[in-house]
Amino acid sequence: MNLFNNTVWPPTGEECFETLFASADVTIERICSNTLREGEWYDQERDEWVVLVQGDATLAFDTGITKPLTKGDYLFIKAHERHRVLSTSEDALWLAVHMKKAAIT
């Protein structure tokens, strides 16, 4: 399998999520974003480690902090740390790992 094969891009302004692996402790998703603007707020039950594999994006946190991301940038987002995608390029490809409380704090 290859992360870049069979990529289905959503319509402009949307995202699509594909689960690549799931267990009781970890879920790994491939996320494709197409020119997304001010996405929905997330308040997740699990910690998340996310890497932007392709494209550009900006994440916003409810603390007022924004994080511009380019290809290769990654973040660790703690459970219940409210955030959203503020914007993406037309070809933003993410890899997100959702897990129970991580050893990293």
CSV table of N, CA and C in Angstrom, one decimal:
chain,number,residue,atom,x,y,z
A,1,MET,N,0.8,-1.2,0.0
A,1,MET,CA,0.0,0.0,0.0
A,1,MET,C,0.9,1.2,0.0
A,2,ASN,N,0.3,2.3,-0.5
A,2,ASN,CA,1.1,3.6,-0.6
A,2,ASN,C,0.1,4.7,-0.2
A,3,LEU,N,0.6,5.6,0.6
A,3,LEU,CA,-0.2,6.7,1.1
A,3,LEU,C,-0.7,7.6,0.0
A,4,PHE,N,0.0,7.7,-1.1
A,4,PHE,CA,-0.4,8.6,-2.2
A,4,PHE,C,-1.3,8.0,-3.2
A,5,ASN,N,-1.4,6.6,-3.2
A,5,ASN,CA,-2.2,6.0,-4.2
A,5,ASN,C,-3.7,6.1,-3.9
A,6,ASN,N,-4.5,6.1,-4.9
A,6,ASN,CA,-6.0,6.1,-4.8
A,6,ASN,C,-6.5,7.2,-3.9
A,7,THR,N,-5.8,8.4,-4.0
A,7,THR,CA,-6.3,9.5,-3.2
A,7,THR,C,-7.6,10.1,-3.9
A,8,VAL,N,-8.6,10.2,-3.1
A,8,VAL,CA,-9.9,10.8,-3.6
A,8,VAL,C,-10.0,12.2,-3.0
A,9,TRP,N,-9.9,13.2,-3.9
A,9,TRP,CA,-10.0,14.6,-3.4
A,9,TRP,C,-11.5,15.0,-3.3
A,10,PRO,N,-11.8,15.6,-2.1
A,10,PRO,CA,-13.2,16.0,-1.9
A,10,PRO,C,-13.5,17.3,-2.8
A,11,PRO,N,-14.8,17.7,-2.9
A,11,PRO,CA,-15.1,19.0,-3.5
A,11,PRO,C,-14.4,20.1,-2.8
A,12,THR,N,-14.2,21.2,-3.5
A,12,THR,CA,-13.7,22.4,-2.9
A,12,THR,C,-14.4,22.8,-1.6
A,13,GLY,N,-13.6,23.1,-0.6
A,13,GLY,CA,-14.1,23.5,0.7
A,13,GLY,C,-14.4,22.4,1.6
A,14,GLU,N,-14.0,21.1,1.3
A,14,GLU,CA,-14.4,20.0,2.1
A,14,GLU,C,-13.1,19.1,2.4
A,15,GLU,N,-13.4,18.2,3.3
A,15,GLU,CA,-12.3,17.2,3.7
A,15,GLU,C,-12.9,15.8,3.6
A,16,CYS,N,-12.0,14.8,3.3
A,16,CYS,CA,-12.5,13.4,3.4
A,16,CYS,C,-11.5,12.7,4.3
A,17,PHE,N,-12.0,11.7,5.1
A,17,PHE,CA,-11.3,11.0,6.1
A,17,PHE,C,-11.3,9.5,5.7
A,18,GLU,N,-10.1,8.9,5.7
A,18,GLU,CA,-10.0,7.4,5.5
A,18,GLU,C,-9.2,6.8,6.6
A,19,THR,N,-9.8,5.8,7.3
A,19,THR,CA,-9.1,5.1,8.3
A,19,THR,C,-8.2,4.1,7.7
A,20,LEU,N,-6.9,4.2,8.0
A,20,LEU,CA,-5.9,3.3,7.5
A,20,LEU,C,-5.6,2.1,8.4
A,21,PHE,N,-5.8,2.4,9.7
A,21,PHE,CA,-5.6,1.4,10.7
A,21,PHE,C,-6.4,1.8,12.0
A,22,ALA,N,-6.9,0.8,12.6
A,22,ALA,CA,-7.7,1.0,13.9
A,22,ALA,C,-7.5,-0.1,14.8
A,23,SER,N,-7.3,0.2,16.1
A,23,SER,CA,-7.3,-0.8,17.2
A,23,SER,C,-8.0,-0.1,18.4
A,24,ALA,N,-8.0,-0.8,19.5
A,24,ALA,CA,-8.6,-0.2,20.7
A,24,ALA,C,-7.8,1.0,21.2
A,25,ASP,N,-6.5,1.1,20.9
A,25,ASP,CA,-5.7,2.2,21.4
A,25,ASP,C,-5.3,3.2,20.4
A,26,VAL,N,-5.3,2.9,19.1
A,26,VAL,CA,-4.8,3.8,18.1
A,26,VAL,C,-5.6,3.7,16.8
A,27,THR,N,-5.9,4.9,16.2
A,27,THR,CA,-6.5,5.0,14.9
A,27,THR,C,-5.6,5.9,14.1
A,28,ILE,N,-5.3,5.5,12.8
A,28,ILE,CA,-4.5,6.2,11.9
A,28,ILE,C,-5.4,6.6,10.7
A,29,GLU,N,-5.5,7.9,10.4
A,29,GLU,CA,-6.3,8.3,9.3
A,29,GLU,C,-5.5,9.1,8.3
A,30,ARG,N,-5.9,9.0,7.0
A,30,ARG,CA,-5.5,9.8,5.9
A,30,ARG,C,-6.6,10.8,5.7
A,31,ILE,N,-6.2,12.1,5.7
A,31,ILE,CA,-7.2,13.2,5.5
A,31,ILE,C,-6.8,14.0,4.3
A,32,CYS,N,-7.7,14.2,3.4
A,32,CYS,CA,-7.5,15.0,2.2
A,32,CYS,C,-8.4,16.3,2.4
A,33,SER,N,-7.7,17.4,2.2
A,33,SER,CA,-8.4,18.7,2.4
A,33,SER,C,-8.3,19.5,1.0
A,34,ASN,N,-9.4,20.1,0.6
A,34,ASN,CA,-9.4,20.8,-0.7
A,34,ASN,C,-9.9,22.2,-0.4
A,35,THR,N,-8.9,23.1,-0.3
A,35,THR,CA,-9.2,24.6,-0.2
A,35,THR,C,-10.2,24.8,1.0
A,36,LEU,N,-10.0,24.2,2.1
A,36,LEU,CA,-10.9,24.3,3.2
A,36,LEU,C,-10.7,25.7,3.9
A,37,ARG,N,-11.8,26.3,4.3
A,37,ARG,CA,-11.8,27.6,5.0
A,37,ARG,C,-12.6,27.4,6.2
A,38,GLU,N,-12.0,27.8,7.4
A,38,GLU,CA,-12.7,27.8,8.7
A,38,GLU,C,-13.6,26.6,8.9
A,39,GLY,N,-12.9,25.4,9.0
A,39,GLY,CA,-13.5,24.1,9.3
A,39,GLY,C,-14.1,24.1,10.7
A,40,GLU,N,-14.8,23.0,10.9
A,40,GLU,CA,-15.5,22.8,12.2
A,40,GLU,C,-14.5,22.7,13.4
A,41,TRP,N,-15.0,23.1,14.6
A,41,TRP,CA,-14.1,23.0,15.8
A,41,TRP,C,-14.1,21.5,16.2
A,42,TYR,N,-13.0,21.0,16.6
A,42,TYR,CA,-12.8,19.7,17.2
A,42,TYR,C,-12.5,19.8,18.6
A,43,ASP,N,-13.1,18.9,19.4
A,43,ASP,CA,-12.8,18.7,20.8
A,43,ASP,C,-12.8,17.2,21.0
A,44,GLN,N,-11.7,16.6,20.8
A,44,GLN,CA,-11.5,15.2,20.7
A,44,GLN,C,-11.3,14.5,22.0
A,45,GLU,N,-11.7,13.3,22.2
A,45,GLU,CA,-11.6,12.5,23.4
A,45,GLU,C,-10.1,11.9,23.5
A,46,ARG,N,-9.4,11.8,22.4
A,46,ARG,CA,-8.1,11.2,22.3
A,46,ARG,C,-7.0,12.2,21.9
A,47,ASP,N,-5.8,12.0,22.3
A,47,ASP,CA,-4.7,12.7,21.9
A,47,ASP,C,-4.5,12.5,20.4
A,48,GLU,N,-3.9,13.5,19.7
A,48,GLU,CA,-3.7,13.3,18.2
A,48,GLU,C,-2.3,13.9,17.9
A,49,TRP,N,-1.6,13.1,17.1
A,49,TRP,CA,-0.3,13.5,16.4
A,49,TRP,C,-0.7,13.6,15.0
A,50,VAL,N,-0.4,14.7,14.3
A,50,VAL,CA,-0.8,14.9,12.9
A,50,VAL,C,0.4,15.5,12.2
A,51,VAL,N,0.6,15.0,10.9
A,51,VAL,CA,1.6,15.6,10.1
A,51,VAL,C,1.0,16.0,8.7
A,52,LEU,N,1.4,17.1,8.2
A,52,LEU,CA,1.0,17.5,6.9
A,52,LEU,C,2.0,17.0,5.9
A,53,VAL,N,1.5,16.0,5.1
A,53,VAL,CA,2.4,15.3,4.2
A,53,VAL,C,2.6,16.1,2.9
A,54,GLN,N,1.5,16.8,2.5
A,54,GLN,CA,1.5,17.6,1.3
A,54,GLN,C,0.7,18.8,1.4
A,55,GLY,N,1.1,19.9,0.7
A,55,GLY,CA,0.3,21.1,0.7
A,55,GLY,C,0.6,22.1,1.8
A,56,ASP,N,-0.3,23.0,2.1
A,56,ASP,CA,-0.1,24.0,3.1
A,56,ASP,C,-1.4,24.1,3.9
A,57,ALA,N,-1.3,24.5,5.2
A,57,ALA,CA,-2.5,24.6,6.0
A,57,ALA,C,-2.2,25.5,7.2
A,58,THR,N,-3.3,26.0,7.8
A,58,THR,CA,-3.2,26.7,9.1
A,58,THR,C,-4.2,26.2,10.0
A,59,LEU,N,-3.8,25.8,11.2
A,59,LEU,CA,-4.6,25.4,12.3
A,59,LEU,C,-4.9,26.5,13.2
A,60,ALA,N,-6.0,26.6,13.8
A,60,ALA,CA,-6.4,27.6,14.8
A,60,ALA,C,-6.8,26.9,16.1
A,61,PHE,N,-6.4,27.4,17.2
A,61,PHE,CA,-6.8,26.9,18.5
A,61,PHE,C,-7.6,27.9,19.3
A,62,ASP,N,-8.5,27.4,20.1
A,62,ASP,CA,-9.5,28.4,20.8
A,62,ASP,C,-8.7,29.3,21.8
A,63,THR,N,-7.5,29.1,22.0
A,63,THR,CA,-6.6,30.0,22.8
A,63,THR,C,-6.2,31.2,22.0
A,64,GLY,N,-6.5,31.2,20.7
A,64,GLY,CA,-6.1,32.4,19.9
A,64,GLY,C,-4.9,32.1,19.1
A,65,ILE,N,-4.2,31.0,19.4
A,65,ILE,CA,-3.0,30.7,18.6
A,65,ILE,C,-3.3,30.1,17.3
A,66,THR,N,-2.6,30.5,16.3
A,66,THR,CA,-2.7,29.9,14.9
A,66,THR,C,-1.3,29.3,14.6
A,67,LYS,N,-1.3,28.1,13.9
A,67,LYS,CA,-0.1,27.4,13.5
A,67,LYS,C,-0.1,27.2,12.0
A,68,PRO,N,0.7,28.0,11.2
A,68,PRO,CA,0.8,27.7,9.8
A,68,PRO,C,1.7,26.5,9.6
A,69,LEU,N,1.3,25.6,8.7
A,69,LEU,CA,2.0,24.4,8.5
A,69,LEU,C,2.3,24.2,7.0
A,70,THR,N,3.5,23.7,6.7
A,70,THR,CA,3.9,23.3,5.3
A,70,THR,C,4.3,21.9,5.3
A,71,LYS,N,4.5,21.3,4.2
A,71,LYS,CA,4.8,19.9,4.0
A,71,LYS,C,5.9,19.5,5.0
A,72,GLY,N,5.6,18.4,5.7
A,72,GLY,CA,6.5,17.9,6.7
A,72,GLY,C,6.3,18.3,8.1
A,73,ASP,N,5.5,19.4,8.3
A,73,ASP,CA,5.3,19.9,9.7
A,73,ASP,C,4.4,19.0,10.4
A,74,TYR,N,4.6,18.8,11.7
A,74,TYR,CA,3.7,18.0,12.5
A,74,TYR,C,3.5,18.6,13.9
A,75,LEU,N,2.4,18.2,14.5
A,75,LEU,CA,1.9,18.7,15.8
A,75,LEU,C,1.4,17.6,16.7
A,76,PHE,N,1.5,17.8,18.0
A,76,PHE,CA,0.8,17.0,18.9
A,76,PHE,C,-0.3,17.8,19.6
A,77,ILE,N,-1.5,17.3,19.5
A,77,ILE,CA,-2.7,18.0,20.0
A,77,ILE,C,-3.3,17.1,21.1
A,78,LYS,N,-3.3,17.7,22.3
A,78,LYS,CA,-3.8,16.9,23.5
A,78,LYS,C,-5.3,16.8,23.4
A,79,ALA,N,-5.8,15.7,24.0
A,79,ALA,CA,-7.3,15.5,24.1
A,79,ALA,C,-7.9,16.7,24.6
A,80,HIS,N,-9.1,17.1,24.1
A,80,HIS,CA,-9.9,18.3,24.5
A,80,HIS,C,-9.2,19.6,24.3
A,81,GLU,N,-8.1,19.7,23.5
A,81,GLU,CA,-7.5,20.9,23.1
A,81,GLU,C,-8.3,21.4,21.8
A,82,ARG,N,-9.3,22.3,22.0
A,82,ARG,CA,-10.1,22.7,20.9
A,82,ARG,C,-9.3,23.3,19.7
A,83,HIS,N,-9.6,22.8,18.5
A,83,HIS,CA,-8.8,23.3,17.4
A,83,HIS,C,-9.7,23.1,16.1
A,84,ARG,N,-9.3,23.8,15.0
A,84,ARG,CA,-9.9,23.6,13.7
A,84,ARG,C,-8.9,24.0,12.6
A,85,VAL,N,-9.3,23.5,11.5
A,85,VAL,CA,-8.5,23.9,10.3
A,85,VAL,C,-9.0,25.2,9.8
A,86,LEU,N,-8.1,26.2,9.8
A,86,LEU,CA,-8.5,27.6,9.4
A,86,LEU,C,-8.4,27.7,7.9
A,87,SER,N,-7.4,27.1,7.3
A,87,SER,CA,-7.4,27.1,5.8
A,87,SER,C,-6.4,26.0,5.3
A,88,THR,N,-6.6,25.6,4.1
A,88,THR,CA,-5.7,24.6,3.5
A,88,THR,C,-5.5,25.0,2.0
A,89,SER,N,-4.5,24.5,1.4
A,89,SER,CA,-4.3,24.5,-0.1
A,89,SER,C,-5.3,23.5,-0.7
A,90,GLU,N,-5.3,23.5,-2.0
A,90,GLU,CA,-6.3,22.5,-2.6
A,90,GLU,C,-5.8,21.1,-2.6
A,91,ASP,N,-4.6,20.8,-2.1
A,91,ASP,CA,-4.0,19.5,-2.2
A,91,ASP,C,-3.4,19.1,-0.8
A,92,ALA,N,-4.0,19.5,0.3
A,92,ALA,CA,-3.5,19.2,1.6
A,92,ALA,C,-3.8,17.8,2.0
A,93,LEU,N,-2.7,17.0,2.3
A,93,LEU,CA,-2.8,15.6,2.6
A,93,LEU,C,-2.2,15.5,4.0
A,94,TRP,N,-3.0,14.9,4.9
A,94,TRP,CA,-2.6,14.8,6.3
A,94,TRP,C,-2.5,13.3,6.7
A,95,LEU,N,-1.7,13.0,7.7
A,95,LEU,CA,-1.7,11.7,8.4
A,95,LEU,C,-2.0,12.0,9.8
A,96,ALA,N,-3.0,11.5,10.4
A,96,ALA,CA,-3.4,11.8,11.8
A,96,ALA,C,-3.4,10.4,12.6
A,97,VAL,N,-2.7,10.5,13.7
A,97,VAL,CA,-2.7,9.3,14.6
A,97,VAL,C,-3.4,9.7,15.9
A,98,HIS,N,-4.6,9.1,16.2
A,98,HIS,CA,-5.4,9.3,17.4
A,98,HIS,C,-5.1,8.2,18.3
A,99,MET,N,-4.8,8.6,19.6
A,99,MET,CA,-4.4,7.6,20.6
A,99,MET,C,-4.9,7.9,22.0
A,100,LYS,N,-4.9,6.9,22.8
A,100,LYS,CA,-5.2,7.2,24.2
A,100,LYS,C,-4.1,8.1,24.7
A,101,LYS,N,-4.2,8.6,25.9
A,101,LYS,CA,-3.3,9.5,26.5
A,101,LYS,C,-1.8,9.1,26.2
A,102,ALA,N,-1.1,9.9,25.5
A,102,ALA,CA,0.3,9.6,25.1
A,102,ALA,C,1.3,9.9,26.2
A,103,ALA,N,2.4,9.3,26.0
A,103,ALA,CA,3.5,9.5,27.0
A,103,ALA,C,4.1,11.0,26.9
A,104,ILE,N,3.9,11.6,25.7
A,104,ILE,CA,4.3,12.9,25.4
A,104,ILE,C,3.3,13.9,26.1
A,105,THR,N,3.8,14.9,26.8
A,105,THR,CA,2.8,15.9,27.3
A,105,THR,C,3.2,17.3,27.0
